[in-house]
PDB file of C-alpha atoms in Angstrom:
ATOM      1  CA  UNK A   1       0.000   0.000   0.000  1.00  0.00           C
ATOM      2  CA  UNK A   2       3.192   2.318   1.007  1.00  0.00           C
ATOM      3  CA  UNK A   3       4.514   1.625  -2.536  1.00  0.00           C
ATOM      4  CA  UNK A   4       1.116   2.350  -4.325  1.00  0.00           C
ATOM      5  CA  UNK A   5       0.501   5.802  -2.805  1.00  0.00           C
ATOM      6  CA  UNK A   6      -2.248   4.427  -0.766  1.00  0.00           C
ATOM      7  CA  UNK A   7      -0.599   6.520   2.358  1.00  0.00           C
ATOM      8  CA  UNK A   8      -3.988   6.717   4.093  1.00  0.00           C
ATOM      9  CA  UNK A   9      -4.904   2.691   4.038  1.00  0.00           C
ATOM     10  CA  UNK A  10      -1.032   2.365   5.016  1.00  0.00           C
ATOM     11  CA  UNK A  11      -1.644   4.639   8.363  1.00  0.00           C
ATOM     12  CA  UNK A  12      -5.121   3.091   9.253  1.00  0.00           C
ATOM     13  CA  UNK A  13      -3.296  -0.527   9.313  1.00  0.00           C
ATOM     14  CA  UNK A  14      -0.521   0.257  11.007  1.00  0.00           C
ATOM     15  CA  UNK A  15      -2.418   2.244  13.249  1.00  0.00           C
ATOM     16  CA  UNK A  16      -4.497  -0.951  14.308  1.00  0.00           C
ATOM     17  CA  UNK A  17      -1.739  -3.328  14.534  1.00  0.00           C
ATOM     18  CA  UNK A  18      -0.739  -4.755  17.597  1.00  0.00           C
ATOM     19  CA  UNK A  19       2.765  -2.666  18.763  1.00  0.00           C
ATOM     20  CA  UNK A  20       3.398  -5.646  20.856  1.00  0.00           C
ATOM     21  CA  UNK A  21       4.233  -7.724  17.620  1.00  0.00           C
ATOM     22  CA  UNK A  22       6.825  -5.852  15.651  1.00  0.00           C
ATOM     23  CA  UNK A  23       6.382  -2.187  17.370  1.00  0.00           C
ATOM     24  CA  UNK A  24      10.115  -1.060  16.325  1.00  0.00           C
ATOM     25  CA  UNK A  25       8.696  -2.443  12.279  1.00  0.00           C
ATOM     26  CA  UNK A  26       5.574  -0.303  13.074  1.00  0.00           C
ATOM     27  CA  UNK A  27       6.953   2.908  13.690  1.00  0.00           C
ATOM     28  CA  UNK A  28       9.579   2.659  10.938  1.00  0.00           C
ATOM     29  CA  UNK A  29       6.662   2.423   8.011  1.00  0.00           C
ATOM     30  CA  UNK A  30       4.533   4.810   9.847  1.00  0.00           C
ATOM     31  CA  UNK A  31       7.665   7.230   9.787  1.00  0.00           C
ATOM     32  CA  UNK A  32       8.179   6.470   6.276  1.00  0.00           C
ATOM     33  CA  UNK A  33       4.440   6.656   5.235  1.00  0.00           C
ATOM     34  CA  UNK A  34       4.238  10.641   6.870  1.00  0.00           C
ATOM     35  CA  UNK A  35       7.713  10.519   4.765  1.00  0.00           C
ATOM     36  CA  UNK A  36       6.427  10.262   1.636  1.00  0.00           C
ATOM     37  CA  UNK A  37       2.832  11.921   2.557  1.00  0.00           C
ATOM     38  CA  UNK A  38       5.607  14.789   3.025  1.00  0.00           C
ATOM     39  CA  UNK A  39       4.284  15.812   6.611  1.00  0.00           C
ATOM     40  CA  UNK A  40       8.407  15.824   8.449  1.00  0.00           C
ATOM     41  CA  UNK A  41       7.194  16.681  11.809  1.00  0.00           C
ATOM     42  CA  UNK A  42       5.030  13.265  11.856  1.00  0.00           C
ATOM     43  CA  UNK A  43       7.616  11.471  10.142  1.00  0.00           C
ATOM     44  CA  UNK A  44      10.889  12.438  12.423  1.00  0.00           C
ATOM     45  CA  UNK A  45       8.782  11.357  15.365  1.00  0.00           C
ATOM     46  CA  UNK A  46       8.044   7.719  14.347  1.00  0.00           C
ATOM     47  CA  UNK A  47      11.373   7.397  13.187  1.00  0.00           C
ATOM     48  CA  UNK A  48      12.829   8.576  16.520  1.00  0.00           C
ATOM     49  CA  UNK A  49      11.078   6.041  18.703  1.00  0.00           C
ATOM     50  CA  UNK A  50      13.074   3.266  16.838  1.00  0.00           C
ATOM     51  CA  UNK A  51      14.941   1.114  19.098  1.00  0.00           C
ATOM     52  CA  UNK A  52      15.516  -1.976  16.828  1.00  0.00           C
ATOM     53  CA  UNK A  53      19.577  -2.192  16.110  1.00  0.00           C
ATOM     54  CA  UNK A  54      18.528  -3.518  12.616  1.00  0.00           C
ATOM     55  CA  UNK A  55      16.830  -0.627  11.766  1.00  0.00           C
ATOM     56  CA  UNK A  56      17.863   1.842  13.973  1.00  0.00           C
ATOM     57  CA  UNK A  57      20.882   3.459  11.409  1.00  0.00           C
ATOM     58  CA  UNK A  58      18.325   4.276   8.819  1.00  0.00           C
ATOM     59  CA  UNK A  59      15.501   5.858  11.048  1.00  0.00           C
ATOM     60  CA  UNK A  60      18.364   8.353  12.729  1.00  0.00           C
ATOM     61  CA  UNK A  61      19.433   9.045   9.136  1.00  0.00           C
ATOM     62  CA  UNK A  62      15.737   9.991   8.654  1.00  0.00           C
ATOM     63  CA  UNK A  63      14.915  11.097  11.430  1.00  0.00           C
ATOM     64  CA  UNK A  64      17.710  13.705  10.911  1.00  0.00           C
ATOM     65  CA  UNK A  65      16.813  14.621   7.461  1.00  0.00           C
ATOM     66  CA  UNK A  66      12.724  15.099   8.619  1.00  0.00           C
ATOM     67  CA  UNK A  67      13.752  17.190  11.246  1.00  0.00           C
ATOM     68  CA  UNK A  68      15.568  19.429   8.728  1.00  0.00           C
ATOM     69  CA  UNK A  69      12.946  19.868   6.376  1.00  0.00           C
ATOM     70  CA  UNK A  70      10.791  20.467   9.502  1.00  0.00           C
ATOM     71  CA  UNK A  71      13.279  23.785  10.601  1.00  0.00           C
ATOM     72  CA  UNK A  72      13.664  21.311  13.859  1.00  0.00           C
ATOM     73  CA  UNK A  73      17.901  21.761  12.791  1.00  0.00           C
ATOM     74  CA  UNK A  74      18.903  21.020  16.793  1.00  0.00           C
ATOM     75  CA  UNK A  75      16.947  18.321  16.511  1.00  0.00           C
ATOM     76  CA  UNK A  76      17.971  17.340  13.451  1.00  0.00           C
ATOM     77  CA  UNK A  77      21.859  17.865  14.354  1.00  0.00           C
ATOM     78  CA  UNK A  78      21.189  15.418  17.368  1.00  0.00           C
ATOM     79  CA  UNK A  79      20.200  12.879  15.361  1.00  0.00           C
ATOM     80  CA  UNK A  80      22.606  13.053  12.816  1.00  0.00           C
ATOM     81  CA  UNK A  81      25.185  12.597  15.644  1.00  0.00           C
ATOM     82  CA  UNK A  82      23.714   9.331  16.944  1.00  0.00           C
ATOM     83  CA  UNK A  83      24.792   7.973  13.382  1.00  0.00           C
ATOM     84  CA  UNK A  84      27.228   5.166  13.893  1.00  0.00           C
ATOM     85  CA  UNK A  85      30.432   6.402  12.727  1.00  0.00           C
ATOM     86  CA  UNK A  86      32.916   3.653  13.784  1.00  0.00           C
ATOM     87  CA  UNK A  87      34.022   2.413  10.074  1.00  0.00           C
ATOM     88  CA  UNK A  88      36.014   4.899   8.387  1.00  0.00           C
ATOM     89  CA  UNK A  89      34.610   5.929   4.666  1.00  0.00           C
ATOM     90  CA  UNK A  90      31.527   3.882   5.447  1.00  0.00           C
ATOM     91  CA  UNK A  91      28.342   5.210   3.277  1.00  0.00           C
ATOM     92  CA  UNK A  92      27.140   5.904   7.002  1.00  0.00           C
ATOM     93  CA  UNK A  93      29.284   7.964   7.676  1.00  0.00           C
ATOM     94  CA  UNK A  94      29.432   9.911   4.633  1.00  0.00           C
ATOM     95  CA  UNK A  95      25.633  10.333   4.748  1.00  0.00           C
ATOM     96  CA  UNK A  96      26.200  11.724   8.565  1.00  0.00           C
ATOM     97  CA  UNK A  97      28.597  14.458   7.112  1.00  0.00           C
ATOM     98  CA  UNK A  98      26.447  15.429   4.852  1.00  0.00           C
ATOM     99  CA  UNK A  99      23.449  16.142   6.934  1.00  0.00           C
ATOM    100  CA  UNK A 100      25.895  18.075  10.025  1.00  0.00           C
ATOM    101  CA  UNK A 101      27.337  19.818   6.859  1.00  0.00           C
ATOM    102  CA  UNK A 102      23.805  21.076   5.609  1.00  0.00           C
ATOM    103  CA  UNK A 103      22.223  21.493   8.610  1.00  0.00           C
ATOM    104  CA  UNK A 104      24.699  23.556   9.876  1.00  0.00           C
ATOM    105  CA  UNK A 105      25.425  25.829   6.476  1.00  0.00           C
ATOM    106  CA  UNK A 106      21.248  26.313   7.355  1.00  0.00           C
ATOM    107  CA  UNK A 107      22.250  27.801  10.446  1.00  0.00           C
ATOM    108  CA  UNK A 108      25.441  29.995   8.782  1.00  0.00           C
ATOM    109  CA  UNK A 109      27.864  27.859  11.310  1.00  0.00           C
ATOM    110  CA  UNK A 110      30.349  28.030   7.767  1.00  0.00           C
ATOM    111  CA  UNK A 111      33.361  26.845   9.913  1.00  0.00           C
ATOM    112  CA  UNK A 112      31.341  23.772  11.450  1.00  0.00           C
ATOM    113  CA  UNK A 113      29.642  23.123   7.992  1.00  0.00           C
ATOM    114  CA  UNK A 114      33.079  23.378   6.321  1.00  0.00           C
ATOM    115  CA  UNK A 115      34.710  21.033   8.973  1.00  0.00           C
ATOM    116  CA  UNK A 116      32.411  18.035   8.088  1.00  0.00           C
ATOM    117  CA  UNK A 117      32.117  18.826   4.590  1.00  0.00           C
ATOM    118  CA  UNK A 118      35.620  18.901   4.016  1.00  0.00           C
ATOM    119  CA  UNK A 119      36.383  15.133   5.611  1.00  0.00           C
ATOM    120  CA  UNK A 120      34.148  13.581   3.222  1.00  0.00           C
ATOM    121  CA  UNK A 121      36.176  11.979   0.048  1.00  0.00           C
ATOM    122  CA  UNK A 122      33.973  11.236  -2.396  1.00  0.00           C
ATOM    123  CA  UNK A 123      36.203   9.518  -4.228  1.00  0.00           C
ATOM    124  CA  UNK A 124      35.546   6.630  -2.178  1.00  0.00           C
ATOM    125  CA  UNK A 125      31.694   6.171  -3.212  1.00  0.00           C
ATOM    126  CA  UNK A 126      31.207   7.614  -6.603  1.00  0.00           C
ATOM    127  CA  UNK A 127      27.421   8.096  -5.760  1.00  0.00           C
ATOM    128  CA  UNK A 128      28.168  10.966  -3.515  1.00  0.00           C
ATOM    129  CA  UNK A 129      30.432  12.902  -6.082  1.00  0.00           C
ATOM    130  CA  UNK A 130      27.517  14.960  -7.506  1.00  0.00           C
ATOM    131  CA  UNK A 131      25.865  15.624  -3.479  1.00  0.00           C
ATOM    132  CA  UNK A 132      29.367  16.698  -2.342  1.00  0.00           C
ATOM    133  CA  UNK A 133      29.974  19.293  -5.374  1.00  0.00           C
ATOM    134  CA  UNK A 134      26.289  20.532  -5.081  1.00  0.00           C
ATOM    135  CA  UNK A 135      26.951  21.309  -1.280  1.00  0.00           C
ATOM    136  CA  UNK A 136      30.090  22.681  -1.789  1.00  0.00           C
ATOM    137  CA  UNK A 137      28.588  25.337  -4.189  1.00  0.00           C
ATOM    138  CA  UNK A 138      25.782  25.591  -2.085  1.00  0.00           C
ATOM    139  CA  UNK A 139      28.219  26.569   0.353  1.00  0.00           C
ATOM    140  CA  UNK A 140      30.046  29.388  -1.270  1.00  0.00           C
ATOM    141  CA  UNK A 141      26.316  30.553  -2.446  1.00  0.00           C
ATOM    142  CA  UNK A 142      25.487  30.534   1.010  1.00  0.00           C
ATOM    143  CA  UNK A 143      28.275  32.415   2.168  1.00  0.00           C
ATOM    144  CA  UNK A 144      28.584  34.971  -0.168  1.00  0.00           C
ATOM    145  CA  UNK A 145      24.893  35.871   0.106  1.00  0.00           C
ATOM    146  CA  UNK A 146      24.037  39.009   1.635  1.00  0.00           C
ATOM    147  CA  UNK A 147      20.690  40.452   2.753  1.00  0.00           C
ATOM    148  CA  UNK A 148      19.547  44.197   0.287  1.00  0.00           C
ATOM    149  CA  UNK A 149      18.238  47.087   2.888  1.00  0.00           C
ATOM    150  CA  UNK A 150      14.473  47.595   2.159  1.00  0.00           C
ATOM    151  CA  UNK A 151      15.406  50.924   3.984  1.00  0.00           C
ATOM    152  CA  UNK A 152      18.072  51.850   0.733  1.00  0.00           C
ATOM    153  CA  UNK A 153      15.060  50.384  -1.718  1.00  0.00           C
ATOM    154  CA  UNK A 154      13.204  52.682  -0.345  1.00  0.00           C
ATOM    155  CA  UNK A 155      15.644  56.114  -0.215  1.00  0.00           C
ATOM    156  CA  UNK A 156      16.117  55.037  -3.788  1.00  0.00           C
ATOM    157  CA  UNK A 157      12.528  55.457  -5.052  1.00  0.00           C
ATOM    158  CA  UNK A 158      12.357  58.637  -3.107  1.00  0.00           C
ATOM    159  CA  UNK A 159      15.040  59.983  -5.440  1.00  0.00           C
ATOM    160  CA  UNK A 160      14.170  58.402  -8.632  1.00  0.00           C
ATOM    161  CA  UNK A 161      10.752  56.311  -8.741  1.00  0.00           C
ATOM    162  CA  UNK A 162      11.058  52.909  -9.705  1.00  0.00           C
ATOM    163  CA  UNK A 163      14.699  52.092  -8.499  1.00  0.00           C
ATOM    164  CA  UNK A 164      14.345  50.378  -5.823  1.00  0.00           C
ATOM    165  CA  UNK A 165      12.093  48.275  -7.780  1.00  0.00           C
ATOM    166  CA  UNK A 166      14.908  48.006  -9.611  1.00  0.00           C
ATOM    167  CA  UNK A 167      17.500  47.009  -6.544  1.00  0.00           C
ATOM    168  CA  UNK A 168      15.155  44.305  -5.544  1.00  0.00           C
ATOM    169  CA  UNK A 169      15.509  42.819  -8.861  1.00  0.00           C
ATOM    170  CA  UNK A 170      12.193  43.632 -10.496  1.00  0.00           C
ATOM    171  CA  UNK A 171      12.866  44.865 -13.751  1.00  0.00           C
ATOM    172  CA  UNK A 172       9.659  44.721 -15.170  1.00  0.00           C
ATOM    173  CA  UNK A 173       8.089  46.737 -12.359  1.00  0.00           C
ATOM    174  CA  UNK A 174      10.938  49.564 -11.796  1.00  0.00           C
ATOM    175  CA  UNK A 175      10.156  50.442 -15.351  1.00  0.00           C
ATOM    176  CA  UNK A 176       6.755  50.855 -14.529  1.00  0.00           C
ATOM    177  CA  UNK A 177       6.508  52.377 -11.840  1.00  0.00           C
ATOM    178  CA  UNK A 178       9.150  54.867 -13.092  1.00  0.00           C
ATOM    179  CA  UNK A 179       6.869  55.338 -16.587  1.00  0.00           C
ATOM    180  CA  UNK A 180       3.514  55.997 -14.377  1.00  0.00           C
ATOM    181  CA  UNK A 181       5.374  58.736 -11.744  1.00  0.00           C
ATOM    182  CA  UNK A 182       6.934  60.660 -14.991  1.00  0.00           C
ATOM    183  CA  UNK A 183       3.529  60.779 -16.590  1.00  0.00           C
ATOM    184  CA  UNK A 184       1.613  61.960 -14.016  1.00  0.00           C
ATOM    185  CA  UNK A 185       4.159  63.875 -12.591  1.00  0.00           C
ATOM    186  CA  UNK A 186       4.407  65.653 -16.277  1.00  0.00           C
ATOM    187  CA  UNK A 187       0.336  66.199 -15.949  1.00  0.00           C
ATOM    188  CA  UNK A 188       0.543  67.510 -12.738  1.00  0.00           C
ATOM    189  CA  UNK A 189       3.243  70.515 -13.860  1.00  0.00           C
ATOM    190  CA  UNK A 190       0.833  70.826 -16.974  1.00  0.00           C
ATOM    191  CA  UNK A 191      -2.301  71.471 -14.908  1.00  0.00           C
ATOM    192  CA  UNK A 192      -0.384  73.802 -12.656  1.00  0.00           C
ATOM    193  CA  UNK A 193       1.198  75.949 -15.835  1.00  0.00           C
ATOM    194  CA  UNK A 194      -2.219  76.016 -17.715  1.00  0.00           C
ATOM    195  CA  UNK A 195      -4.043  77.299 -14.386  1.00  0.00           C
ATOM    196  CA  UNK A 196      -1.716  78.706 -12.538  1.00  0.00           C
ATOM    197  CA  UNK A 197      -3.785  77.880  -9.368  1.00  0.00           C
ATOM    198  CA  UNK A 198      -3.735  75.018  -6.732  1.00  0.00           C
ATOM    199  CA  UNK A 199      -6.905  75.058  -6.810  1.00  0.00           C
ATOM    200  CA  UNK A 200      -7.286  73.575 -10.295  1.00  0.00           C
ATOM    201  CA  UNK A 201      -9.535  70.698 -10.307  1.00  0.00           C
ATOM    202  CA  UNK A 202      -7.280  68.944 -13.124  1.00  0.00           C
ATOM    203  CA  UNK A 203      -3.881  69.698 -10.770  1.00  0.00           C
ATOM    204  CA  UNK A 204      -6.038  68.343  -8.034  1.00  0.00           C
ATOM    205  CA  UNK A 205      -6.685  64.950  -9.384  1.00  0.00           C
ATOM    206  CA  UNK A 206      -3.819  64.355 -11.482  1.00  0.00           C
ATOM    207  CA  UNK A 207      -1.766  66.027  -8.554  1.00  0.00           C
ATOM    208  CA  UNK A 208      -3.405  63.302  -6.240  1.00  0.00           C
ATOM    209  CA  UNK A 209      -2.683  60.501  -8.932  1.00  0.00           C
ATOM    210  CA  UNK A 210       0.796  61.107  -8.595  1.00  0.00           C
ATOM    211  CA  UNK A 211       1.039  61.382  -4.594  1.00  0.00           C
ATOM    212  CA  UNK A 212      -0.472  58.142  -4.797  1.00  0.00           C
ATOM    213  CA  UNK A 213       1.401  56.575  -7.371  1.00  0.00           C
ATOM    214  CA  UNK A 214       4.184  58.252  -5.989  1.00  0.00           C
ATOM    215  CA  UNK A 215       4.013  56.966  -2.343  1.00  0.00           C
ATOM    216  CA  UNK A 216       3.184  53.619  -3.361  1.00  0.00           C
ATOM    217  CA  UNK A 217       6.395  53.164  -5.209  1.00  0.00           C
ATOM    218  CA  UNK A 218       8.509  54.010  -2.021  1.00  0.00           C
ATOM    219  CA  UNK A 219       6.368  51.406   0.268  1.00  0.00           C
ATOM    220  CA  UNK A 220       6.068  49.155  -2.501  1.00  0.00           C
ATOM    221  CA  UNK A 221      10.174  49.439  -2.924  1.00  0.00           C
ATOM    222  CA  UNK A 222      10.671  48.272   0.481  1.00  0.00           C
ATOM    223  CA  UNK A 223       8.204  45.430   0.322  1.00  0.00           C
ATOM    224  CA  UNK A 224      10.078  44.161  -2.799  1.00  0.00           C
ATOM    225  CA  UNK A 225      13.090  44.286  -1.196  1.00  0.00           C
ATOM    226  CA  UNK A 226      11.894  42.234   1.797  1.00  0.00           C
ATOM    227  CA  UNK A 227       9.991  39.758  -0.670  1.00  0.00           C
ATOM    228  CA  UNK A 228      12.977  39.144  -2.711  1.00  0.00           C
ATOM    229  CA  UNK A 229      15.486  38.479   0.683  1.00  0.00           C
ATOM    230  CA  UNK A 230      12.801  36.012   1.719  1.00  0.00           C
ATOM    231  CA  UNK A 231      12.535  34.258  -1.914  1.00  0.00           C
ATOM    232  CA  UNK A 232      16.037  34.508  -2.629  1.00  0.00           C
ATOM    233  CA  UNK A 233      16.838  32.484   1.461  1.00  0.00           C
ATOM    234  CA  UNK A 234      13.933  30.074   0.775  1.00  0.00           C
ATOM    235  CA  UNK A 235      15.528  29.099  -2.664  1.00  0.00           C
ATOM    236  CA  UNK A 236      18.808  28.252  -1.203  1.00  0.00           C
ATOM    237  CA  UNK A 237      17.470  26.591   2.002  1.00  0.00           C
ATOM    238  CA  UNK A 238      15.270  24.139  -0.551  1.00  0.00           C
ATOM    239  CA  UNK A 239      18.339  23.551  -2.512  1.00  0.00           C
ATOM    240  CA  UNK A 240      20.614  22.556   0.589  1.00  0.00           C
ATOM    241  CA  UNK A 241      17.756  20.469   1.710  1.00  0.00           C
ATOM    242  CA  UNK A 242      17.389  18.737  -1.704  1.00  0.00           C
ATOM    243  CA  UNK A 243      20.924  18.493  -1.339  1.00  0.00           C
ATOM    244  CA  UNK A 244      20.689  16.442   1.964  1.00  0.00           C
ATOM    245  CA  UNK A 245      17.800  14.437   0.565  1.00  0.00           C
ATOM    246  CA  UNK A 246      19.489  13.188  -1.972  1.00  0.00           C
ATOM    247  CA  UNK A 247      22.666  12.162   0.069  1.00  0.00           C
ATOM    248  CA  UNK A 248      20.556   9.768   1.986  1.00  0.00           C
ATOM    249  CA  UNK A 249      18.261   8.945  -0.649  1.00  0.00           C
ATOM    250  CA  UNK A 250      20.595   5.781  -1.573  1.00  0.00           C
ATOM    251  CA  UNK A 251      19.727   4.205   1.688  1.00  0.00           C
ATOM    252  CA  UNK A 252      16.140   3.609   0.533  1.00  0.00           C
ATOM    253  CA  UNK A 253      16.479   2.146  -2.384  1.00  0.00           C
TER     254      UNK A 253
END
């Protein structure tokens, strides 16, 4: 049932089975069932209450990588430690690197991500070649990433509309929002030089279309700004946790 997708038939079986029988078996499917019904929280837990010495390796290895995708990373750190590590260059232990490694580049620890990424030889198991030169990019991406000021995104609209659109990497709306300030702006000084009042009821509105349009591109700048930090952290945290998934993918095959 696990294998045909039929996660909910899985979980009401296992739920009614008796523990007493096999109750270290039990909570290893039920951990992998919430695994692959991709609910981490549910999963890491099952997988943590596995005693069994026969299958106690894989759900820490699990457990670990379910507590990362869960943001549970001192959690997930604890369990990556209880991986056996006693035979040198073992696929264990190479796995175990690789989720201290990514867990801790999650957390910016670059000298204790380094350390265990840097004592893995892939060379050893050619499967983890391609997972140990993703990480290591991930890890100068990581690094070298640095947070915009929504503050500056938004001096920079003040001064020219539509730039700190353009700081936050929206191209499409800088221009924009730069087109629609210069045009009503230019209406506004029209109204005012045909009238020569501010009382104009054409200076008024058009005058009012620009404050608004105006204003909104300054708020609107620093909201960008903050949206595109946000996207730009949750792209590399999915791609160091794809990362870690597929280091211990192997395992389950």
């Amino acid at each position: 049932m696990i294998t045909n997708n039929r996660i909910n038939h899985s979980l009401y079986y296992l739920n009614h089975l008796n523990p007493d029988i096999a109750e270290d078996s039990i909570n290893f499917l039920k951990g992998y069932t919430y695994y692959l019904f991709k609910k981490p929280d549910s999963s890491a837990f099952f997988f943590s209450k596995v005693q069994n010495n026969h299958l106690q390796t894989k759900s820490q290895i699990l457990a670990s990588l379910n507590y990362a995708y869960a943001n549970e990373l001192s959690q997930s750190i604890q369990y990556a430690h209880l991986i056996p590590s006693d035979t040198i260059n073992s696929e264990t232990l190479i796995i175990k690197k690789f989720l201290l490694a990514g867990n801790y580049l999650l957390q910016n620890q670059f000298d204790s991500s380094n350390y265990y990424l840097k004592s893995v030889n892939p060379i050893i198991n050619y499967k983890y070649q391609n997972v140990y030169t993703n990480m290591n990019l991930l890890f100068e991406k990581q690094k070298k990433f640095k947070l915009k000021s929504p503050f500056l995104g938004m001096l920079m609209s003040a001064f020219v509309p539509g730039s700190g659109k353009l700081y936050a990497g929206r191209k499409g709306e800088a221009m924009s929002m730069f087109v629609a300030n210069i045009i009503f702006a230019g209406f506004t000084l029209e109204a005012y030089y045909r009238s020569h009042s501010f009382k104009s009821p054409t200076l008024i509105v058009f005058g009012s279309l620009f404050t608004f349009f105006y204003t909104g591109n300054i708020i609107g700048s620093y909201h960008a700004v903050k949206r595109q930090n946000l996207s730009r952290q949750k792209q590399i945290k999915n791609e160091i946790l794809a990362t870690m998934h597929s280091a211990t993918s192997n395992i389950l095959d």
